[in-house]
Amino acid sequence: VFGELALLYNCPRSATIKASTDCVLWSIDRETFNFLVKDAASRKRNLYEGFLQSVEIFGSLNTFEIGQVADALQAKNFQRGQKIIKQGDVGNEFYILEDGKASAVKNGKVVKAYGPRDYFGELALIREQPRQADVIVDSATAKVLCIDRKCFRRLLGPLDQLLETRAAQYTKG
């Protein structure tokens, strides 16, 4: 794939591509490309907005705020036994489990089980501390939605009090 940046940003192409052998080339015009990209982004946003509205922590956000969070989400896939979070690491992402099951394991002991719509990783971001536990995939596969530290602060700042309350529950448990 090449030429997409010129189409996305409406700028001249920055390189010339020459075929070194005979080939079949498919091309797409700017209008069709932009429609497809915007349509895919719109479908992703609608899907994630619906999912986020079912996640307890986002209940107090309005439609606009939910949309902003949906736009910031990045999906990551994991396999059974993989660590989503590693105890002691610097925390740079907040996670929402979209599909699958995982467990928080601290010093070899399971301290919390996670299922779809559960979230984790906020402690390290709120308190600027290393990760306090491993989070390990229990199901055959798991899909998480992530928000990086910068977006977390900007978009979820209004939820600080709720997140702190939940963080206090971790400490007690």
PDB file of C-alpha atoms in Angstrom:
ATOM      1  CA  VAL A   1       0.000   0.000   0.000  1.00  0.00           C
ATOM      2  CA  PHE A   2       1.350   3.392  -0.913  1.00  0.00           C
ATOM      3  CA  GLY A   3      -0.017   6.845  -1.656  1.00  0.00           C
ATOM      4  CA  GLU A   4      -2.466   6.849   1.256  1.00  0.00           C
ATOM      5  CA  LEU A   5      -0.828   9.793   3.025  1.00  0.00           C
ATOM      6  CA  ALA A   6      -1.280  12.019   0.003  1.00  0.00           C
ATOM      7  CA  LEU A   7      -4.957  11.053  -0.080  1.00  0.00           C
ATOM      8  CA  LEU A   8      -5.488  11.477   3.666  1.00  0.00           C
ATOM      9  CA  TYR A   9      -3.744  14.824   3.978  1.00  0.00           C
ATOM     10  CA  ASN A  10      -4.490  16.240   0.535  1.00  0.00           C
ATOM     11  CA  CYS A  11      -0.820  16.838  -0.216  1.00  0.00           C
ATOM     12  CA  PRO A  12       1.525  15.965  -3.092  1.00  0.00           C
ATOM     13  CA  ARG A  13       3.051  12.506  -3.134  1.00  0.00           C
ATOM     14  CA  SER A  14       6.508  12.459  -1.601  1.00  0.00           C
ATOM     15  CA  ALA A  15       8.015   9.623  -3.651  1.00  0.00           C
ATOM     16  CA  THR A  16       7.870   7.906  -7.010  1.00  0.00           C
ATOM     17  CA  ILE A  17       7.121   4.206  -7.130  1.00  0.00           C
ATOM     18  CA  LYS A  18       8.447   2.163 -10.067  1.00  0.00           C
ATOM     19  CA  ALA A  19       7.541  -1.467 -10.664  1.00  0.00           C
ATOM     20  CA  SER A  20      10.566  -3.717 -11.008  1.00  0.00           C
ATOM     21  CA  THR A  21       8.481  -6.447 -12.712  1.00  0.00           C
ATOM     22  CA  ASP A  22       5.154  -6.683 -14.501  1.00  0.00           C
ATOM     23  CA  CYS A  23       2.335  -6.260 -12.001  1.00  0.00           C
ATOM     24  CA  VAL A  24      -1.342  -5.522 -11.577  1.00  0.00           C
ATOM     25  CA  LEU A  25      -1.980  -2.231  -9.824  1.00  0.00           C
ATOM     26  CA  TRP A  26      -5.198  -1.281  -8.129  1.00  0.00           C
ATOM     27  CA  SER A  27      -5.893   2.363  -7.491  1.00  0.00           C
ATOM     28  CA  ILE A  28      -8.620   4.301  -5.755  1.00  0.00           C
ATOM     29  CA  ASP A  29      -9.581   7.949  -6.082  1.00  0.00           C
ATOM     30  CA  ARG A  30      -9.397  10.390  -3.146  1.00  0.00           C
ATOM     31  CA  GLU A  31     -13.162  10.714  -2.678  1.00  0.00           C
ATOM     32  CA  THR A  32     -13.736   6.955  -2.477  1.00  0.00           C
ATOM     33  CA  PHE A  33     -10.715   6.470  -0.215  1.00  0.00           C
ATOM     34  CA  ASN A  34     -11.861   9.200   2.179  1.00  0.00           C
ATOM     35  CA  PHE A  35     -15.388   7.799   2.231  1.00  0.00           C
ATOM     36  CA  LEU A  36     -14.099   4.314   3.078  1.00  0.00           C
ATOM     37  CA  VAL A  37     -11.758   5.590   5.796  1.00  0.00           C
ATOM     38  CA  LYS A  38     -14.436   7.794   7.351  1.00  0.00           C
ATOM     39  CA  ASP A  39     -17.020   5.015   7.108  1.00  0.00           C
ATOM     40  CA  ALA A  40     -14.700   2.539   8.852  1.00  0.00           C
ATOM     41  CA  ALA A  41     -13.902   5.091  11.572  1.00  0.00           C
ATOM     42  CA  SER A  42     -17.603   5.818  12.032  1.00  0.00           C
ATOM     43  CA  ARG A  43     -18.456   2.121  12.348  1.00  0.00           C
ATOM     44  CA  LYS A  44     -15.636   1.622  14.876  1.00  0.00           C
ATOM     45  CA  ARG A  45     -16.826   4.608  16.880  1.00  0.00           C
ATOM     46  CA  ASN A  46     -20.460   3.414  16.937  1.00  0.00           C
ATOM     47  CA  LEU A  47     -19.401  -0.066  18.018  1.00  0.00           C
ATOM     48  CA  TYR A  48     -17.178   1.241  20.819  1.00  0.00           C
ATOM     49  CA  GLU A  49     -19.701   3.857  21.971  1.00  0.00           C
ATOM     50  CA  GLY A  50     -22.283   1.142  22.542  1.00  0.00           C
ATOM     51  CA  PHE A  51     -19.758  -1.007  24.366  1.00  0.00           C
ATOM     52  CA  LEU A  52     -18.499   1.874  26.547  1.00  0.00           C
ATOM     53  CA  GLN A  53     -22.029   2.780  27.613  1.00  0.00           C
ATOM     54  CA  SER A  54     -22.272  -0.701  29.128  1.00  0.00           C
ATOM     55  CA  VAL A  55     -19.056  -0.233  31.174  1.00  0.00           C
ATOM     56  CA  GLU A  56     -19.952   0.869  34.702  1.00  0.00           C
ATOM     57  CA  ILE A  57     -17.232   3.528  35.116  1.00  0.00           C
ATOM     58  CA  PHE A  58     -18.397   5.465  32.039  1.00  0.00           C
ATOM     59  CA  GLY A  59     -21.999   5.805  33.230  1.00  0.00           C
ATOM     60  CA  SER A  60     -21.550   9.458  34.222  1.00  0.00           C
ATOM     61  CA  LEU A  61     -20.058  10.553  30.875  1.00  0.00           C
ATOM     62  CA  ASN A  62     -22.250  12.294  28.312  1.00  0.00           C
ATOM     63  CA  THR A  63     -22.537  11.199  24.670  1.00  0.00           C
ATOM     64  CA  PHE A  64     -19.820  13.590  23.483  1.00  0.00           C
ATOM     65  CA  GLU A  65     -17.361  12.390  26.145  1.00  0.00           C
ATOM     66  CA  ILE A  66     -18.124   8.729  25.353  1.00  0.00           C
ATOM     67  CA  GLY A  67     -17.449   9.504  21.683  1.00  0.00           C
ATOM     68  CA  GLN A  68     -14.079  11.035  22.525  1.00  0.00           C
ATOM     69  CA  VAL A  69     -13.096   7.967  24.533  1.00  0.00           C
ATOM     70  CA  ALA A  70     -14.282   5.681  21.699  1.00  0.00           C
ATOM     71  CA  ASP A  71     -12.096   7.568  19.215  1.00  0.00           C
ATOM     72  CA  ALA A  72      -9.036   7.166  21.465  1.00  0.00           C
ATOM     73  CA  LEU A  73      -9.354   3.393  21.987  1.00  0.00           C
ATOM     74  CA  GLN A  74      -6.822   1.000  20.522  1.00  0.00           C
ATOM     75  CA  ALA A  75      -7.576  -2.735  20.419  1.00  0.00           C
ATOM     76  CA  LYS A  76      -4.996  -5.359  21.408  1.00  0.00           C
ATOM     77  CA  ASN A  77      -5.316  -9.140  21.304  1.00  0.00           C
ATOM     78  CA  PHE A  78      -3.711 -11.620  23.691  1.00  0.00           C
ATOM     79  CA  GLN A  79      -3.481 -15.417  24.037  1.00  0.00           C
ATOM     80  CA  ARG A  80      -3.938 -17.626  27.111  1.00  0.00           C
ATOM     81  CA  GLY A  81      -1.101 -17.134  29.596  1.00  0.00           C
ATOM     82  CA  GLN A  82       0.107 -13.836  28.134  1.00  0.00           C
ATOM     83  CA  LYS A  83       0.602 -10.929  30.489  1.00  0.00           C
ATOM     84  CA  ILE A  84      -1.409  -7.846  29.625  1.00  0.00           C
ATOM     85  CA  ILE A  85       0.240  -6.037  32.536  1.00  0.00           C
ATOM     86  CA  LYS A  86       3.462  -7.013  34.277  1.00  0.00           C
ATOM     87  CA  GLN A  87       3.913  -6.298  37.992  1.00  0.00           C
ATOM     88  CA  GLY A  88       6.593  -3.648  38.555  1.00  0.00           C
ATOM     89  CA  ASP A  89       6.406  -2.138  35.061  1.00  0.00           C
ATOM     90  CA  VAL A  90       5.699   1.527  34.478  1.00  0.00           C
ATOM     91  CA  GLY A  91       2.016   1.979  33.690  1.00  0.00           C
ATOM     92  CA  ASN A  92       1.319   3.764  30.433  1.00  0.00           C
ATOM     93  CA  GLU A  93      -2.113   2.413  29.491  1.00  0.00           C
ATOM     94  CA  PHE A  94      -5.600   1.929  30.905  1.00  0.00           C
ATOM     95  CA  TYR A  95      -7.385  -1.260  29.799  1.00  0.00           C
ATOM     96  CA  ILE A  96     -10.975  -2.389  29.315  1.00  0.00           C
ATOM     97  CA  LEU A  97     -11.515  -6.088  28.717  1.00  0.00           C
ATOM     98  CA  GLU A  98     -13.787  -6.354  25.686  1.00  0.00           C
ATOM     99  CA  ASP A  99     -13.721 -10.117  25.302  1.00  0.00           C
ATOM    100  CA  GLY A 100     -12.241 -13.002  27.270  1.00  0.00           C
ATOM    101  CA  LYS A 101     -11.163 -13.521  30.874  1.00  0.00           C
ATOM    102  CA  ALA A 102      -8.094 -12.488  32.836  1.00  0.00           C
ATOM    103  CA  SER A 103      -6.812 -12.505  36.406  1.00  0.00           C
ATOM    104  CA  ALA A 104      -4.809 -10.045  38.464  1.00  0.00           C
ATOM    105  CA  VAL A 105      -1.973 -11.970  40.123  1.00  0.00           C
ATOM    106  CA  LYS A 106       0.102 -10.373  42.861  1.00  0.00           C
ATOM    107  CA  ASN A 107       3.157 -12.219  44.125  1.00  0.00           C
ATOM    108  CA  GLY A 108       1.836 -15.481  42.656  1.00  0.00           C
ATOM    109  CA  LYS A 109      -1.662 -15.202  44.177  1.00  0.00           C
ATOM    110  CA  VAL A 110      -4.860 -14.447  42.194  1.00  0.00           C
ATOM    111  CA  VAL A 111      -6.345 -11.288  43.721  1.00  0.00           C
ATOM    112  CA  LYS A 112      -9.039 -10.412  41.164  1.00  0.00           C
ATOM    113  CA  ALA A 113     -10.808 -11.991  38.200  1.00  0.00           C
ATOM    114  CA  TYR A 114     -11.779  -9.901  35.159  1.00  0.00           C
ATOM    115  CA  GLY A 115     -14.431 -10.485  32.518  1.00  0.00           C
ATOM    116  CA  PRO A 116     -15.849  -8.431  29.643  1.00  0.00           C
ATOM    117  CA  ARG A 117     -16.503  -4.782  30.544  1.00  0.00           C
ATOM    118  CA  ASP A 118     -14.095  -4.845  33.497  1.00  0.00           C
ATOM    119  CA  TYR A 119     -11.287  -2.317  33.494  1.00  0.00           C
ATOM    120  CA  PHE A 120      -7.824  -2.254  35.023  1.00  0.00           C
ATOM    121  CA  GLY A 121      -4.519  -0.431  34.908  1.00  0.00           C
ATOM    122  CA  GLU A 122      -5.849   2.806  36.371  1.00  0.00           C
ATOM    123  CA  LEU A 123      -3.860   2.588  39.625  1.00  0.00           C
ATOM    124  CA  ALA A 124      -0.499   3.121  37.970  1.00  0.00           C
ATOM    125  CA  LEU A 125      -1.882   6.067  35.997  1.00  0.00           C
ATOM    126  CA  ILE A 126      -3.666   7.757  38.907  1.00  0.00           C
ATOM    127  CA  ARG A 127      -0.925   7.295  41.462  1.00  0.00           C
ATOM    128  CA  GLU A 128       2.088   7.439  39.130  1.00  0.00           C
ATOM    129  CA  GLN A 129       3.313   4.127  40.585  1.00  0.00           C
ATOM    130  CA  PRO A 130       4.634   0.925  39.012  1.00  0.00           C
ATOM    131  CA  ARG A 131       2.090  -1.793  38.201  1.00  0.00           C
ATOM    132  CA  GLN A 132       0.996  -3.542  41.401  1.00  0.00           C
ATOM    133  CA  ALA A 133       0.085  -6.908  39.858  1.00  0.00           C
ATOM    134  CA  ASP A 134       0.341  -9.019  36.732  1.00  0.00           C
ATOM    135  CA  VAL A 135      -2.827  -9.301  34.662  1.00  0.00           C
ATOM    136  CA  ILE A 136      -2.755 -12.641  32.848  1.00  0.00           C
ATOM    137  CA  VAL A 137      -5.151 -13.962  30.198  1.00  0.00           C
ATOM    138  CA  ASP A 138      -7.159 -16.986  31.424  1.00  0.00           C
ATOM    139  CA  SER A 139      -9.326 -17.630  28.343  1.00  0.00           C
ATOM    140  CA  ALA A 140      -8.045 -18.956  25.003  1.00  0.00           C
ATOM    141  CA  THR A 141      -7.930 -15.379  23.721  1.00  0.00           C
ATOM    142  CA  ALA A 142      -8.695 -11.927  25.079  1.00  0.00           C
ATOM    143  CA  LYS A 143      -9.272  -8.579  23.456  1.00  0.00           C
ATOM    144  CA  VAL A 144      -8.616  -5.395  25.390  1.00  0.00           C
ATOM    145  CA  LEU A 145      -9.269  -1.782  24.519  1.00  0.00           C
ATOM    146  CA  CYS A 146      -6.502   0.570  25.654  1.00  0.00           C
ATOM    147  CA  ILE A 147      -6.162   4.260  26.283  1.00  0.00           C
ATOM    148  CA  ASP A 148      -2.664   5.689  26.689  1.00  0.00           C
ATOM    149  CA  ARG A 149      -1.623   7.815  29.679  1.00  0.00           C
ATOM    150  CA  LYS A 150      -2.052  11.159  27.918  1.00  0.00           C
ATOM    151  CA  CYS A 151      -5.564  10.372  26.655  1.00  0.00           C
ATOM    152  CA  PHE A 152      -6.482   8.831  30.001  1.00  0.00           C
ATOM    153  CA  ARG A 153      -5.636  12.078  31.810  1.00  0.00           C
ATOM    154  CA  ARG A 154      -7.337  14.278  29.233  1.00  0.00           C
ATOM    155  CA  LEU A 155     -10.492  12.222  28.678  1.00  0.00           C
ATOM    156  CA  LEU A 156     -11.031  10.525  32.022  1.00  0.00           C
ATOM    157  CA  GLY A 157      -9.996  13.360  34.310  1.00  0.00           C
ATOM    158  CA  PRO A 158     -13.657  13.908  35.313  1.00  0.00           C
ATOM    159  CA  LEU A 159     -13.701  10.331  36.655  1.00  0.00           C
ATOM    160  CA  ASP A 160     -10.736  10.809  39.013  1.00  0.00           C
ATOM    161  CA  GLN A 161     -12.876  10.576  42.157  1.00  0.00           C
ATOM    162  CA  LEU A 162     -14.613   7.388  41.022  1.00  0.00           C
ATOM    163  CA  LEU A 163     -11.299   5.843  40.036  1.00  0.00           C
ATOM    164  CA  GLU A 164      -9.731   6.795  43.394  1.00  0.00           C
ATOM    165  CA  THR A 165     -12.666   5.159  45.222  1.00  0.00           C
ATOM    166  CA  ARG A 166     -12.114   1.969  43.245  1.00  0.00           C
ATOM    167  CA  ALA A 167      -8.372   2.194  43.894  1.00  0.00           C
ATOM    168  CA  ALA A 168      -9.057   2.336  47.638  1.00  0.00           C
ATOM    169  CA  GLN A 169     -11.054  -0.912  47.302  1.00  0.00           C
ATOM    170  CA  TYR A 170      -7.987  -2.606  45.778  1.00  0.00           C
ATOM    171  CA  THR A 171      -5.896  -1.528  48.748  1.00  0.00           C
ATOM    172  CA  LYS A 172      -8.440  -2.927  51.219  1.00  0.00           C
ATOM    173  CA  GLY A 173      -8.844  -6.206  49.274  1.00  0.00           C
TER     174      GLY A 173
END
